[in-house]
CSV table of C-alpha atoms in Angstrom, one decimal:
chain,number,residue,atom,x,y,z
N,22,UNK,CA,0.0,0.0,0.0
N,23,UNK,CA,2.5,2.7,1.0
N,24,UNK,CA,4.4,1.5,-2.1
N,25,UNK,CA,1.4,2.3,-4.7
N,26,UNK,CA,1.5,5.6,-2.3
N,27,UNK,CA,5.2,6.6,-2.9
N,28,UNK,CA,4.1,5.4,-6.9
N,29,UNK,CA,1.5,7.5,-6.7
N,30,UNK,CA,2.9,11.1,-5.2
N,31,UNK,CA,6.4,9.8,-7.7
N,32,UNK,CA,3.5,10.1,-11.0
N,33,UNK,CA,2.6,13.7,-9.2
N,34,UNK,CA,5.6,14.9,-9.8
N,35,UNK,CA,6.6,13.8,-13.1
N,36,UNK,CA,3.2,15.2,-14.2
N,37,UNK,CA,4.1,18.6,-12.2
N,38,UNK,CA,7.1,18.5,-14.6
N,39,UNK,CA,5.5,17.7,-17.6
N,40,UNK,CA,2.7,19.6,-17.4
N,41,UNK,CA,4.8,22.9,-16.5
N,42,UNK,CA,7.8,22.6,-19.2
N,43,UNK,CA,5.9,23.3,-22.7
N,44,UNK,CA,6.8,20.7,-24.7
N,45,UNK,CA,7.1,17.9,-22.8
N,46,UNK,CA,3.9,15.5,-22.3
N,47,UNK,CA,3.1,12.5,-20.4
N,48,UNK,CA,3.5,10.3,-23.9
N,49,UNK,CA,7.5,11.3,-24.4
N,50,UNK,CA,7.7,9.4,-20.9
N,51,UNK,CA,5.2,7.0,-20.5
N,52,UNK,CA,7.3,4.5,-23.0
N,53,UNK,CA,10.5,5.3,-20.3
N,54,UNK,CA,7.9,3.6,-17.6
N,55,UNK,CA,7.4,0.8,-19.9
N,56,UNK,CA,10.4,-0.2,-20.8
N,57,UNK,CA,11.5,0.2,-16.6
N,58,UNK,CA,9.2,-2.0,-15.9
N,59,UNK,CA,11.9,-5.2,-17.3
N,60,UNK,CA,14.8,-3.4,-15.0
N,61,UNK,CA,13.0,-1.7,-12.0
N,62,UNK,CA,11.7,-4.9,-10.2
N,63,UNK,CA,8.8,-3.2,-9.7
N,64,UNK,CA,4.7,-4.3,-10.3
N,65,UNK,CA,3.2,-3.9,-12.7
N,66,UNK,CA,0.9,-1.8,-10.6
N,67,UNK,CA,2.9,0.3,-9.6
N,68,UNK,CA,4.1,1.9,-12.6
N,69,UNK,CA,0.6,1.7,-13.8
N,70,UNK,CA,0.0,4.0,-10.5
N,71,UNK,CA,3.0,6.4,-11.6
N,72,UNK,CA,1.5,6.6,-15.4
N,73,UNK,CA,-2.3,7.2,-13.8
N,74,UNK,CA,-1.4,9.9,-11.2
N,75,UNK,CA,1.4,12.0,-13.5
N,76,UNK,CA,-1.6,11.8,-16.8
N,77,UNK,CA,-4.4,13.5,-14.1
N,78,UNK,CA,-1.6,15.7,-12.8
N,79,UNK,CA,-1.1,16.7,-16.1
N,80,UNK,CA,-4.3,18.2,-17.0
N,81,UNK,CA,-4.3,19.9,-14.3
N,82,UNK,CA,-0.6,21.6,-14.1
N,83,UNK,CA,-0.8,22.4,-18.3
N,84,UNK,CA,-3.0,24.9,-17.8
N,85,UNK,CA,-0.3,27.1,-16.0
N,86,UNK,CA,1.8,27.6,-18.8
N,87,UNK,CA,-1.3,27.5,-21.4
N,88,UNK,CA,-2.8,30.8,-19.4
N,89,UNK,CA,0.7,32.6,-18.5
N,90,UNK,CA,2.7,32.0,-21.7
N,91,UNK,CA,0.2,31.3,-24.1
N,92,UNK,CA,1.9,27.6,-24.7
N,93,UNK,CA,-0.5,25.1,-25.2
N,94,UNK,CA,-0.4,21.5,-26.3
N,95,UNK,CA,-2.9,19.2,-27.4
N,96,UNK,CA,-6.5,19.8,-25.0
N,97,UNK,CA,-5.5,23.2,-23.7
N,98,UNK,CA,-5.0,25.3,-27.2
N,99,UNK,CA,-9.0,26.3,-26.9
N,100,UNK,CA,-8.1,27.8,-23.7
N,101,UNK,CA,-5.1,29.6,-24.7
N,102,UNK,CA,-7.4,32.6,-26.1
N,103,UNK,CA,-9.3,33.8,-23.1
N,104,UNK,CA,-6.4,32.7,-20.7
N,105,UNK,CA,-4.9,35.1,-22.4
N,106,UNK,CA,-7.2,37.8,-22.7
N,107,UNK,CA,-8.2,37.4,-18.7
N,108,UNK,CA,-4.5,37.4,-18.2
N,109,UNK,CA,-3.9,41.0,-19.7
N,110,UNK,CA,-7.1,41.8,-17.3
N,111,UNK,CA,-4.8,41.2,-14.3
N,112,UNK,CA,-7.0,37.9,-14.0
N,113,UNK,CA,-4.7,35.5,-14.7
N,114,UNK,CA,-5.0,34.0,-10.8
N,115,UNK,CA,-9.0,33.4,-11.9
N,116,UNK,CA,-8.3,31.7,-14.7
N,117,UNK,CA,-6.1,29.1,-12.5
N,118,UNK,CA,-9.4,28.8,-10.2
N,119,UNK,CA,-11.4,27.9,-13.1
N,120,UNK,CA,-9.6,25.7,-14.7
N,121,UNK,CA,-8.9,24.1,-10.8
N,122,UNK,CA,-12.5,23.6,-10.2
N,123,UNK,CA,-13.1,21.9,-13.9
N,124,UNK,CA,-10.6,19.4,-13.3
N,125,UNK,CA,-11.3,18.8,-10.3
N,126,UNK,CA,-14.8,18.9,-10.6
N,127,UNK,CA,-15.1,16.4,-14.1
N,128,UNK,CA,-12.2,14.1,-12.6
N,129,UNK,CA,-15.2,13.4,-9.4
N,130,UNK,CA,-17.7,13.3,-11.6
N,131,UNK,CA,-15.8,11.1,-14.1
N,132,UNK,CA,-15.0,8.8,-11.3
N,133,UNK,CA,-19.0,8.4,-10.4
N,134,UNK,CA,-20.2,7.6,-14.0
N,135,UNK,CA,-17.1,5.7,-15.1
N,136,UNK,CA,-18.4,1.8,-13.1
N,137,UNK,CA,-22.3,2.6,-13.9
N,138,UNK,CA,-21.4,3.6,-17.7
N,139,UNK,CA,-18.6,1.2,-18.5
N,140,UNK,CA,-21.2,-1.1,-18.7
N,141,UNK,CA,-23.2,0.3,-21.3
N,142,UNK,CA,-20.1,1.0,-23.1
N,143,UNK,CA,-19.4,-2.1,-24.6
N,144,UNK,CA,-22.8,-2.3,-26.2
N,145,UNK,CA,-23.1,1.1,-27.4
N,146,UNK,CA,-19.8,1.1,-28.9
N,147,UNK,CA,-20.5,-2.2,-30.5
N,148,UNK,CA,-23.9,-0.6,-32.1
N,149,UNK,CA,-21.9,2.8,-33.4
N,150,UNK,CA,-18.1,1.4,-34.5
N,151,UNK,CA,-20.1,0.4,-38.2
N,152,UNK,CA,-21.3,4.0,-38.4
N,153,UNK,CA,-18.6,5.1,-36.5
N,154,UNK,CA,-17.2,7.4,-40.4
N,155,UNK,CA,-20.6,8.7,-40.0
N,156,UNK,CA,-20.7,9.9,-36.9
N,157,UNK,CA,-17.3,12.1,-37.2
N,158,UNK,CA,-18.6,13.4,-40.4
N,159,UNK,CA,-21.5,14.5,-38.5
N,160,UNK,CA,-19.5,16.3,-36.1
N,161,UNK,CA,-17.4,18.0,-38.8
N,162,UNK,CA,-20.0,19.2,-40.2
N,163,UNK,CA,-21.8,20.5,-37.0
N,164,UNK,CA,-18.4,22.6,-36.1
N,165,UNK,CA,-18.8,24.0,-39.8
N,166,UNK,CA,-22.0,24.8,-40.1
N,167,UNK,CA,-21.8,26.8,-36.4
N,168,UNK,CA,-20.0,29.6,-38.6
N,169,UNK,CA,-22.0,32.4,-38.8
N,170,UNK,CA,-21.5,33.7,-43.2
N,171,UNK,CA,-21.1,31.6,-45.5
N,172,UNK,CA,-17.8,33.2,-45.9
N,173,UNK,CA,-16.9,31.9,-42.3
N,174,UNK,CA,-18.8,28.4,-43.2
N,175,UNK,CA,-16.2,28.5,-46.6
N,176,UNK,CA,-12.8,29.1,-44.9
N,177,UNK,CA,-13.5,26.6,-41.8
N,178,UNK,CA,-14.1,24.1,-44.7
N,179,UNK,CA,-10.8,25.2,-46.4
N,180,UNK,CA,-8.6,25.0,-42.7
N,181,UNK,CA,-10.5,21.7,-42.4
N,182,UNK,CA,-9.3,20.4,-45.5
N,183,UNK,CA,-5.8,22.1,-45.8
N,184,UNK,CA,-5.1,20.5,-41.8
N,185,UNK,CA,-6.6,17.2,-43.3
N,186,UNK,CA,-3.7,17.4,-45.8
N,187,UNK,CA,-1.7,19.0,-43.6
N,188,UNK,CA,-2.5,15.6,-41.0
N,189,UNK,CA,-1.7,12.8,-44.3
N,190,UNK,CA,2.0,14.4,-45.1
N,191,UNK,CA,3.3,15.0,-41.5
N,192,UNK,CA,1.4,11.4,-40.6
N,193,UNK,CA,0.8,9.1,-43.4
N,194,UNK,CA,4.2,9.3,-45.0
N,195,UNK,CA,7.8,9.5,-44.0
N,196,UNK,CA,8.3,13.2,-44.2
N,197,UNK,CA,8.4,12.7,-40.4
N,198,UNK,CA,8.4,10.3,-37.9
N,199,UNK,CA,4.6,10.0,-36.4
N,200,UNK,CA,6.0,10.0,-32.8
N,201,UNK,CA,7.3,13.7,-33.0
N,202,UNK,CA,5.4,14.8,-35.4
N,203,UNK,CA,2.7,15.9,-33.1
N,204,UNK,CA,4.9,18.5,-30.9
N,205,UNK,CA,6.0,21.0,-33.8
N,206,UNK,CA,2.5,20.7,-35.1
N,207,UNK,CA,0.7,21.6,-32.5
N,208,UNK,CA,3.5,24.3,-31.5
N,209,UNK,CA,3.3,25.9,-34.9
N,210,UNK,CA,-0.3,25.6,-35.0
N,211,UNK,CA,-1.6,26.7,-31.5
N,212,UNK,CA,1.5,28.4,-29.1
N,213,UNK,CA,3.7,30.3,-31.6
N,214,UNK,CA,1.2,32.4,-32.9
N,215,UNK,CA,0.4,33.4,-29.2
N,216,UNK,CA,3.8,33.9,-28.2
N,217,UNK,CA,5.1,35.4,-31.0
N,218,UNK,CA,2.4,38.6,-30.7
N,219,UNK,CA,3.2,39.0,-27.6
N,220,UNK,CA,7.1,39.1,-28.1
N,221,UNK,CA,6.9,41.2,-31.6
N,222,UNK,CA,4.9,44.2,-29.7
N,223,UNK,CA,6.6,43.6,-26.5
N,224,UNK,CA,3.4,42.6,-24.5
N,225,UNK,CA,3.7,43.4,-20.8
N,226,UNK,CA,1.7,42.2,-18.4
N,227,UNK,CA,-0.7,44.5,-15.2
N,228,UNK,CA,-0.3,43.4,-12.0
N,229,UNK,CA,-2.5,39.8,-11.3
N,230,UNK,CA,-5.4,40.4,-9.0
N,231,UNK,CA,-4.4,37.6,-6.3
N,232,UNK,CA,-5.1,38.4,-3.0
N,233,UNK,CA,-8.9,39.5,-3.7
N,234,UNK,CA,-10.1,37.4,-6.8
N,235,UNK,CA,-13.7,37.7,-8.2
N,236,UNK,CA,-16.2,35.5,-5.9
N,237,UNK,CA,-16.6,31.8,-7.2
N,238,UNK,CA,-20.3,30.8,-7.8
N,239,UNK,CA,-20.4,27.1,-8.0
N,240,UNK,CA,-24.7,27.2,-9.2
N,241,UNK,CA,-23.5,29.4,-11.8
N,242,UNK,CA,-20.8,27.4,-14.0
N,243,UNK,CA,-22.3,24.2,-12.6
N,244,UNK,CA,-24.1,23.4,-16.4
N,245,UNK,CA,-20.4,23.8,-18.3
N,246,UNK,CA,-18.8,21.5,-15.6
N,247,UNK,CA,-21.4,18.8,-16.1
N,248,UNK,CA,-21.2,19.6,-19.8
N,249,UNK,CA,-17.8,19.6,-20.3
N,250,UNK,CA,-17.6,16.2,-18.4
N,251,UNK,CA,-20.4,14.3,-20.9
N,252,UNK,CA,-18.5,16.0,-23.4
N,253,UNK,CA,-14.7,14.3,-21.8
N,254,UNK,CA,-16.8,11.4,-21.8
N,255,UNK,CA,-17.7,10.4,-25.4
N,256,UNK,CA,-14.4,12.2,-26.1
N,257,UNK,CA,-12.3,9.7,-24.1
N,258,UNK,CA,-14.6,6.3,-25.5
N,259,UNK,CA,-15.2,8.0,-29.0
N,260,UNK,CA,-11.8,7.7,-31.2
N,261,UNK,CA,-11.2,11.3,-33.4
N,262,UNK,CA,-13.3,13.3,-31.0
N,263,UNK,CA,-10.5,15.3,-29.2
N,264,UNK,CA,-11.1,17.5,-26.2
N,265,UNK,CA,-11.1,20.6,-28.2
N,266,UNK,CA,-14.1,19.4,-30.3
N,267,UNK,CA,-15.8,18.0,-27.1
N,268,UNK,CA,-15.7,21.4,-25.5
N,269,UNK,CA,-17.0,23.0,-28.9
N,270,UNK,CA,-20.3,20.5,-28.2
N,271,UNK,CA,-20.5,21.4,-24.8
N,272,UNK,CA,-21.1,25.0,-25.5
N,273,UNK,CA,-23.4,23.7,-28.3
N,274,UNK,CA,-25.3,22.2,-25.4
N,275,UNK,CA,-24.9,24.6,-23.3
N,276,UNK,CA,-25.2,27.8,-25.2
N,277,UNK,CA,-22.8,29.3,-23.1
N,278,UNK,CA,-20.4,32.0,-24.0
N,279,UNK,CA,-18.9,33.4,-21.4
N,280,UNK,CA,-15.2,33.3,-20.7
N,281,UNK,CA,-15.7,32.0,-17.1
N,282,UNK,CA,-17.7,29.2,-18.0
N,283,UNK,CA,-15.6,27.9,-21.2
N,284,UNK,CA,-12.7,27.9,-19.4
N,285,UNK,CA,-14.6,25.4,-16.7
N,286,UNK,CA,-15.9,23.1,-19.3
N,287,UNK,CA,-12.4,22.7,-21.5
N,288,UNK,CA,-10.8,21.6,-18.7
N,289,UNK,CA,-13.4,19.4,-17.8
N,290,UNK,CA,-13.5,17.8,-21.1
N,291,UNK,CA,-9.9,17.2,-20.4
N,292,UNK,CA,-9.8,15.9,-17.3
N,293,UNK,CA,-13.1,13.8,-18.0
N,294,UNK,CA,-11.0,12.7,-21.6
N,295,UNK,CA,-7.9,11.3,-19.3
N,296,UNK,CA,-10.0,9.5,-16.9
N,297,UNK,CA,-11.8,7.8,-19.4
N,298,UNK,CA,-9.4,6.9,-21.3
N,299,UNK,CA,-8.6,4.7,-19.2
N,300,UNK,CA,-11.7,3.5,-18.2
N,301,UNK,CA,-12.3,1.9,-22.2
N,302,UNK,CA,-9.6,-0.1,-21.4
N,303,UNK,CA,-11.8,-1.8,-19.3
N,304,UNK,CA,-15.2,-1.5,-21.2
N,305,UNK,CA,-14.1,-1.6,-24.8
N,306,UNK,CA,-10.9,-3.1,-24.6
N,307,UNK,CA,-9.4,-0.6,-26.7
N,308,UNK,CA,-6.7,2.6,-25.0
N,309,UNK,CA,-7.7,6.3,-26.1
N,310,UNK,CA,-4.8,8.0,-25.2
N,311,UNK,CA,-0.8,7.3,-25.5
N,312,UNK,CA,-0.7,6.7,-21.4
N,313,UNK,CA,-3.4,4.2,-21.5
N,314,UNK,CA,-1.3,2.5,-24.0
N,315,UNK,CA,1.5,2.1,-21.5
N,316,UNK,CA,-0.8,0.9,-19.2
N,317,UNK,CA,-2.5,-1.9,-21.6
N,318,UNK,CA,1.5,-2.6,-22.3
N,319,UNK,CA,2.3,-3.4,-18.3
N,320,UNK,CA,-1.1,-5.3,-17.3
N,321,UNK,CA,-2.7,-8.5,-19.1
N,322,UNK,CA,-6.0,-7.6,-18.6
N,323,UNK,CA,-7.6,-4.5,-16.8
N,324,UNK,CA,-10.8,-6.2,-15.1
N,325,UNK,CA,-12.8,-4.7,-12.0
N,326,UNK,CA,-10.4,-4.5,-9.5
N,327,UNK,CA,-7.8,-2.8,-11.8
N,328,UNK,CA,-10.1,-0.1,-12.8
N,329,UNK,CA,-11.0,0.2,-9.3
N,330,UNK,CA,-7.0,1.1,-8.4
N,331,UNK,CA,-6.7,3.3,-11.8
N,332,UNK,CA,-9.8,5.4,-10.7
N,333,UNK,CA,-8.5,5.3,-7.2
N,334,UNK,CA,-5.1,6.5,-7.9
N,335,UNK,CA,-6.6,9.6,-10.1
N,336,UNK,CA,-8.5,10.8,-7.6
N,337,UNK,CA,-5.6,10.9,-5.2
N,338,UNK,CA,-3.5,12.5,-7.5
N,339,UNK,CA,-6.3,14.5,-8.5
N,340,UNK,CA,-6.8,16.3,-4.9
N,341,UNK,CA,-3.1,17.0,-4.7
N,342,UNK,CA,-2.6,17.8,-8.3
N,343,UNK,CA,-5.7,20.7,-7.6
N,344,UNK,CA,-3.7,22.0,-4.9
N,345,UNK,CA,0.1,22.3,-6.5
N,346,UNK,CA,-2.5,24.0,-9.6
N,347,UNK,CA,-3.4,26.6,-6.9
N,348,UNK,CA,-0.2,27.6,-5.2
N,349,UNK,CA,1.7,27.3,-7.8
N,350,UNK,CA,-0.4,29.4,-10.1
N,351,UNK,CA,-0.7,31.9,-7.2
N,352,UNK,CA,3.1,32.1,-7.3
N,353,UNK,CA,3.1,32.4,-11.1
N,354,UNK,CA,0.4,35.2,-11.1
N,355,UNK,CA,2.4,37.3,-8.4
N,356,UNK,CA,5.9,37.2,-9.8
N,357,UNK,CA,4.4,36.8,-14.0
N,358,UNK,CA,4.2,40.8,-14.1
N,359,UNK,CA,8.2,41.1,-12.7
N,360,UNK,CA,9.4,38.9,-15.5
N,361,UNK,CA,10.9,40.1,-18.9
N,362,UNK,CA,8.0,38.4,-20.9
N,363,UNK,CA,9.1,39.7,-24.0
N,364,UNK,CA,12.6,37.3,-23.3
N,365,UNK,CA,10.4,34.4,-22.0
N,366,UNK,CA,8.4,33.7,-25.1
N,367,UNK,CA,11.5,33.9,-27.5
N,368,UNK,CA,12.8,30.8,-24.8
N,369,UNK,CA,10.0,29.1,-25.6
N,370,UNK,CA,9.5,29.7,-29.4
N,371,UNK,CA,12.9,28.8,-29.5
């Protein structure tokens, strides 16, 4: 027990790291965990308890440097936008509390549904795989058609079908190699474009509002959270539904614009997304994300007990991975103003 504990706080840590250098994610070291599992001595177990707790640590940490340097990586890039813009506010410390309480928030939830609806999982997905084309079509075509002109509904079509191409040369040939492809994609794509605005007009930040933050009203962005946990839901079961287009449903459901409550439900979709992931292991047999890979590598089978630990383990590292979010995106929000910012996003463009 006190050895899936020290496994466990260990996986908090290397998910503190990962989630606060950008650039480095949970999948460049999950394989390390796999291939220490023939060297380390170690159960199975326990490494699967490292690769649980630093994934859910993950979500949570990433959106530190996502709101204070504009760096995102793949689940956070939607957020990157009104981070941003609450962050020139002076309420970058809000968005920290937001993001918080939709982790935290979707990974409880998550961990409620995910016995019940793992049951009806197997079925469902059984009905759906045949259609399963269909079904992602649909959803393309939902995210187009919420454009506004027909101009707007013509040039999402066109970045659909130029990333599409943009997706079968970086991934489908040997251009470059699939496993680190997705970093300078996703760089280029999402974080440079932030960071490189701010350091070309030499952005400069006003002081954080940290000691008296805006009142949190739980009622009030209680509809995104639950949304943006369906949404991590079907996202984390649902192959080539990523958390970025969950979140986009969730407002759909929702009809929520606000700032405060998108930034709740994309880090619920997130969270929910990681959880689950998981979680099909054990209903469909089939790992969503490159961490549940590494765990379907290390154990046989995961049947009822070991989704029981996995779900277990999150929600530990979930409670302290909430509270390293807070302090450490206080401390971020106090001393981000003192910084040369300017210097900071050249260091990480570069």
């Amino acid at each position: 027990m006190l050895e899936v504990l020290a496994c466990t706080l260990l996986g908090v840590g290397l998910g503190t790291f990962t989630g606060l250098i950008p650039g480095v994610h949970v999948n460049n070291l999950a394989p390390l965990l796999v291939g220490a599992a023939a060297v380390s001595g170690l159960p199975p177990m326990n490494l699967v308890a490292v690769i649980v707790a630093m994934m859910t640590t993950h979500t949570f940490i990433s959106y530190i440097p996502a709101t204070f340097l504009g760096a995102p990586e793949a689940g956070t890039e939607l957020s990157v936008l009104p981070a941003h813009r609450m962050l020139l506010e002076g309420r970058g410390y809000e968005v920290i509390r937001l993001t918080a309480f939709g982790c935290l928030g979707a990974l409880v939830l998550s961990a409620a549904l995910a016995i019940p609806l793992s049951f009806v999982f197997a079925p469902a997905y059984m009905f759906i795989q045949p259609q399963m084309h269909w079904l992602l079509l649909s959803v393309i075509v939902v995210m187009i058609a919420l454009e506004r002109s027909r101009s707007g509904i013509l040039w999402a079509a066109t970045i659909f079908l130029l990333s599409g191409l943009l997706g079968l040369f970086t991934l489908d040939t040997n251009l470059v190699k699939g496993d680190v492809a997705l970093m300078p994609l996703l760089s280029g794509l999402f974080g440079v474009s932030v960071l490189l605005l701010s350091a070309v007009h030499k952005s400069s930040l006003p002081k954080q509002n940290v000691d008296n933050p805006e009142p949190f009203n739980l009622r009030a962005n209680a509809k995104a959270l639950c949304a943006g946990t369906g949404a991590g839901v079907l996202t984390g079961i649902i192959p080539g539904i990523g958390p970025s287009q969950g979140t986009v449903l969730a407002q759909l459901v929702t009809r929520s614009s606000g700032m405060r409550d998108f930034l709740v439900g994309v880090s619920g979709v997130n969270t929910a997304k990681a959880l689950f992931s998981f979680v099909a292991l054990y209903a469909i047999a089939r790992p969503r994300s490159g961490a549940a890979v590494a765990v379907d590598q290390l154990v046989d089978k995961v049947g009822f007990n070991e989704l029981l630990f996995l779900i277990v383990v999150a929600l530990i590292a979930g409670g302290i991975a909430a509270v390293l979010h807070l302090k450490l995106g206080k401390l971020a929000a106090r001393h981000i103003g003192g910084l040369p910012y300017r210097e900071i996003c050249l260091v990480v463009i570069g």
